[in-house]
């Protein structure tokens, strides 16, 4: 047999150390690859969830802007009940209480907070429709969410909002008004609730727009005032 044939049929020497190193490298790549796949799946899931959270309210906004309106219920405490008292930190730098509005018709707007841009667009729309609010007898508007007061203050400053925005991080006031029973986040946040409190401190009108199945987070002020006028006249 020739030397060429001997070389072709020869096998490389068995090197246990090298074989073990290759096996370890392959084993290490397995969990690493699985970790990368897991991270990618979680990231995609998070993007989908955020899209649904923001797109859902925007879809509702588009629908109501077209004049179709949004169904709502009226939770408890309801019309005729004494509005629960409160005093909360606000974006004004001072504590604001319901007693500050004694003798006035004040509209309380409970909303989801910083994770819901349409909710803040709602405040902007209310401010842009001050004459219509005044014609409806509404003398003041206050919004309440569960976000920290510092973040609320920054948000209102960024959007140049003048509406008093109150912070209720423990949901004590939100729960007292039952406003966390009508949102897409369960009872961990307020939904989209309007409550008109009269000069005597009694509830004159209530509309909870944030509940299932539409989870409305925005509706034109004119639609809200139309509901208020029609339902108070009934």
Short mmCIF file of C-alpha atoms in Angstrom, two decimals:
data_model
loop_
_atom_site.label_atom_id
_atom_site.label_comp_id
_atom_site.label_asym_id
_atom_site.label_seq_id
_atom_site.Cartn_x
_atom_site.Cartn_y
_atom_site.Cartn_z
CA UNK A 1 0.00 0.00 0.00
CA UNK A 2 1.29 3.44 -0.88
CA UNK A 3 2.11 6.16 1.57
CA UNK A 4 -0.65 8.29 0.03
CA UNK A 5 -3.28 5.64 0.79
CA UNK A 6 -1.99 5.22 4.34
CA UNK A 7 -2.40 8.94 5.00
CA UNK A 8 -5.93 8.97 3.56
CA UNK A 9 -7.04 6.08 5.77
CA UNK A 10 -5.39 7.32 8.91
CA UNK A 11 -7.53 8.90 11.67
CA UNK A 12 -6.58 11.96 13.67
CA UNK A 13 -5.37 11.19 17.12
CA UNK A 14 -8.05 11.06 19.81
CA UNK A 15 -7.79 14.19 21.97
CA UNK A 16 -10.26 13.96 24.86
CA UNK A 17 -9.56 17.52 26.00
CA UNK A 18 -10.42 19.04 22.64
CA UNK A 19 -13.56 16.91 22.28
CA UNK A 20 -14.72 17.94 25.76
CA UNK A 21 -14.15 21.63 24.94
CA UNK A 22 -16.26 21.38 21.78
CA UNK A 23 -19.06 19.67 23.69
CA UNK A 24 -19.00 22.32 26.40
CA UNK A 25 -19.11 25.11 23.83
CA UNK A 26 -22.11 23.53 22.13
CA UNK A 27 -23.86 23.04 25.48
CA UNK A 28 -23.21 26.66 26.41
CA UNK A 29 -24.66 27.89 23.14
CA UNK A 30 -27.90 26.01 23.77
CA UNK A 31 -29.05 27.89 26.91
CA UNK A 32 -27.71 31.18 25.51
CA UNK A 33 -29.74 30.75 22.35
CA UNK A 34 -32.82 29.84 24.39
CA UNK A 35 -32.35 32.94 26.54
CA UNK A 36 -32.14 35.19 23.47
CA UNK A 37 -35.30 33.64 22.04
CA UNK A 38 -37.08 34.10 25.37
CA UNK A 39 -36.09 37.77 25.57
CA UNK A 40 -37.27 38.34 22.00
CA UNK A 41 -40.65 36.73 22.73
CA UNK A 42 -41.12 38.88 25.85
CA UNK A 43 -40.21 42.03 23.92
CA UNK A 44 -42.72 41.25 21.17
CA UNK A 45 -45.40 40.53 23.77
CA UNK A 46 -44.72 43.85 25.53
CA UNK A 47 -45.01 45.76 22.25
CA UNK A 48 -48.33 44.07 21.47
CA UNK A 49 -49.71 44.88 24.94
CA UNK A 50 -48.68 48.53 24.68
CA UNK A 51 -50.22 48.75 21.23
CA UNK A 52 -53.52 47.38 22.47
CA UNK A 53 -53.53 49.73 25.47
CA UNK A 54 -52.97 52.83 23.38
CA UNK A 55 -54.72 51.82 20.19
CA UNK A 56 -57.90 50.78 21.98
CA UNK A 57 -58.53 54.22 23.46
CA UNK A 58 -57.54 55.86 20.16
CA UNK A 59 -60.04 53.70 18.28
CA UNK A 60 -62.72 54.80 20.72
CA UNK A 61 -61.65 58.40 20.28
CA UNK A 62 -61.99 58.11 16.51
CA UNK A 63 -65.42 56.53 16.82
CA UNK A 64 -66.81 59.14 19.19
CA UNK A 65 -65.30 61.99 17.20
CA UNK A 66 -67.43 60.79 14.32
CA UNK A 67 -70.54 61.43 16.38
CA UNK A 68 -71.49 57.83 17.16
CA UNK A 69 -71.06 58.39 20.88
CA UNK A 70 -70.11 55.95 23.62
CA UNK A 71 -72.36 53.99 25.89
CA UNK A 72 -71.96 54.55 29.61
CA UNK A 73 -73.38 53.55 32.93
CA UNK A 74 -73.86 55.43 36.18
CA UNK A 75 -72.18 53.79 39.14
CA UNK A 76 -72.35 54.46 42.86
CA UNK A 77 -72.42 56.78 44.69
CA UNK A 78 -75.03 58.14 42.32
CA UNK A 79 -77.30 61.13 41.89
CA UNK A 80 -78.49 62.60 45.17
CA UNK A 81 -75.72 61.06 47.27
CA UNK A 82 -73.31 63.25 49.18
CA UNK A 83 -70.02 63.38 47.31
CA UNK A 84 -67.22 61.83 49.41
CA UNK A 85 -64.92 64.51 50.81
CA UNK A 86 -61.27 64.58 49.81
CA UNK A 87 -58.07 66.60 50.08
CA UNK A 88 -55.24 65.61 47.75
CA UNK A 89 -51.87 66.89 46.57
CA UNK A 90 -52.07 68.58 43.18
CA UNK A 91 -50.07 70.00 40.31
CA UNK A 92 -50.69 73.48 41.72
CA UNK A 93 -48.18 72.87 44.50
CA UNK A 94 -50.84 72.84 47.18
CA UNK A 95 -53.46 70.46 48.50
CA UNK A 96 -56.89 70.77 46.90
CA UNK A 97 -60.08 69.63 48.61
CA UNK A 98 -63.67 69.19 47.51
CA UNK A 99 -64.59 71.79 50.14
CA UNK A 100 -62.68 74.37 48.07
CA UNK A 101 -65.52 74.19 45.54
CA UNK A 102 -68.41 74.50 47.97
CA UNK A 103 -71.04 76.74 46.39
CA UNK A 104 -70.02 75.82 42.84
CA UNK A 105 -70.84 73.16 40.28
CA UNK A 106 -67.58 71.25 39.92
CA UNK A 107 -66.99 68.46 37.43
CA UNK A 108 -64.74 65.68 38.74
CA UNK A 109 -62.98 63.79 35.97
CA UNK A 110 -61.45 60.48 37.13
CA UNK A 111 -58.99 59.02 34.60
CA UNK A 112 -56.31 56.36 34.14
CA UNK A 113 -53.37 58.73 34.30
CA UNK A 114 -49.99 58.85 32.61
CA UNK A 115 -50.34 55.56 30.72
CA UNK A 116 -53.41 56.91 28.90
CA UNK A 117 -52.59 59.77 26.54
CA UNK A 118 -56.22 60.03 25.32
CA UNK A 119 -57.18 60.78 28.94
CA UNK A 120 -54.92 63.84 28.89
CA UNK A 121 -56.21 64.79 25.45
CA UNK A 122 -59.62 64.75 27.11
CA UNK A 123 -58.47 67.42 29.57
CA UNK A 124 -57.14 69.54 26.71
CA UNK A 125 -60.50 69.22 24.96
CA UNK A 126 -62.33 70.26 28.13
CA UNK A 127 -60.12 73.34 28.39
CA UNK A 128 -60.76 74.16 24.74
CA UNK A 129 -64.51 74.07 25.39
CA UNK A 130 -64.76 76.32 28.44
CA UNK A 131 -67.65 78.40 27.03
CA UNK A 132 -69.73 75.25 26.45
CA UNK A 133 -68.97 74.02 29.97
CA UNK A 134 -70.04 77.36 31.42
CA UNK A 135 -73.29 77.32 29.45
CA UNK A 136 -73.97 73.89 30.97
CA UNK A 137 -73.49 75.41 34.42
CA UNK A 138 -70.10 73.82 35.11
CA UNK A 139 -67.96 76.33 36.99
CA UNK A 140 -64.83 74.26 37.60
CA UNK A 141 -63.16 71.03 36.45
CA UNK A 142 -60.82 68.85 38.52
CA UNK A 143 -59.11 65.68 37.32
CA UNK A 144 -57.99 62.85 39.59
CA UNK A 145 -55.66 59.92 38.86
CA UNK A 146 -53.45 57.57 40.87
CA UNK A 147 -50.10 58.82 39.52
CA UNK A 148 -47.47 60.47 41.77
CA UNK A 149 -47.96 64.21 42.07
CA UNK A 150 -44.49 64.99 40.68
CA UNK A 151 -45.18 63.11 37.47
CA UNK A 152 -48.62 64.68 37.16
CA UNK A 153 -47.11 68.14 37.60
CA UNK A 154 -44.57 67.46 34.85
CA UNK A 155 -47.24 66.10 32.51
CA UNK A 156 -49.54 69.10 32.91
CA UNK A 157 -46.59 71.44 32.44
CA UNK A 158 -45.49 69.64 29.27
CA UNK A 159 -49.02 69.86 27.82
CA UNK A 160 -49.59 73.40 29.18
CA UNK A 161 -52.73 72.33 31.01
CA UNK A 162 -54.34 74.65 33.56
CA UNK A 163 -56.81 72.15 35.03
CA UNK A 164 -56.09 71.18 38.65
CA UNK A 165 -54.78 67.61 38.55
CA UNK A 166 -54.90 65.68 41.81
CA UNK A 167 -52.83 62.68 42.90
CA UNK A 168 -54.52 59.74 44.65
CA UNK A 169 -51.77 57.07 44.72
CA UNK A 170 -53.54 54.91 47.30
CA UNK A 171 -56.84 55.06 45.36
CA UNK A 172 -58.68 56.06 48.51
CA UNK A 173 -60.70 58.77 46.80
CA UNK A 174 -60.98 56.90 43.50
CA UNK A 175 -62.36 53.87 45.36
CA UNK A 176 -64.70 56.00 47.48
CA UNK A 177 -66.29 57.20 44.25
CA UNK A 178 -66.24 53.72 42.69
CA UNK A 179 -64.37 55.18 39.72
CA UNK A 180 -61.95 52.23 39.49
CA UNK A 181 -64.69 49.81 38.53
CA UNK A 182 -64.91 50.96 34.91
CA UNK A 183 -61.47 50.78 33.31
CA UNK A 184 -59.36 48.41 31.23
CA UNK A 185 -56.82 48.05 34.07
CA UNK A 186 -59.25 46.42 36.48
CA UNK A 187 -59.61 48.09 39.86
CA UNK A 188 -55.97 49.23 39.99
CA UNK A 189 -56.73 52.56 38.29
CA UNK A 190 -59.65 54.83 37.58
CA UNK A 191 -61.48 54.37 34.31
CA UNK A 192 -63.11 57.33 32.57
CA UNK A 193 -65.69 58.77 34.94
CA UNK A 194 -67.37 62.19 35.10
CA UNK A 195 -69.17 63.24 38.28
CA UNK A 196 -70.88 66.62 38.64
CA UNK A 197 -70.98 67.79 42.24
CA UNK A 198 -73.43 70.59 43.01
CA UNK A 199 -72.97 73.69 45.20
CA UNK A 200 -74.42 71.78 48.18
CA UNK A 201 -71.91 68.91 47.88
CA UNK A 202 -74.44 66.44 46.44
CA UNK A 203 -73.89 64.49 43.22
CA UNK A 204 -76.02 65.96 40.42
CA UNK A 205 -74.94 63.74 37.52
CA UNK A 206 -72.63 60.80 36.87
CA UNK A 207 -71.38 58.96 33.77
CA UNK A 208 -68.87 56.08 33.72
CA UNK A 209 -67.62 55.77 30.14
CA UNK A 210 -64.56 53.58 30.69
CA UNK A 211 -66.11 50.14 31.09
CA UNK A 212 -66.26 47.05 28.91
CA UNK A 213 -66.59 46.31 26.09
CA UNK A 214 -65.40 49.57 24.52
CA UNK A 215 -63.14 50.91 27.31
CA UNK A 216 -63.67 54.49 26.17
CA UNK A 217 -60.81 56.75 27.24
CA UNK A 218 -61.81 59.81 25.22
CA UNK A 219 -64.98 61.38 23.95
CA UNK A 220 -65.66 64.87 22.64
CA UNK A 221 -66.72 67.36 25.30
CA UNK A 222 -69.82 68.15 23.27
CA UNK A 223 -70.88 64.50 23.50
CA UNK A 224 -70.35 64.45 27.27
CA UNK A 225 -72.33 67.69 27.67
CA UNK A 226 -75.11 66.35 25.46
CA UNK A 227 -75.42 63.32 27.74
CA UNK A 228 -75.34 65.55 30.82
CA UNK A 229 -78.05 67.88 29.50
CA UNK A 230 -80.32 65.07 28.28
CA UNK A 231 -80.00 62.96 31.42
CA UNK A 232 -80.45 65.85 33.86
CA UNK A 233 -83.61 66.87 32.01
CA UNK A 234 -85.08 63.35 32.13
#
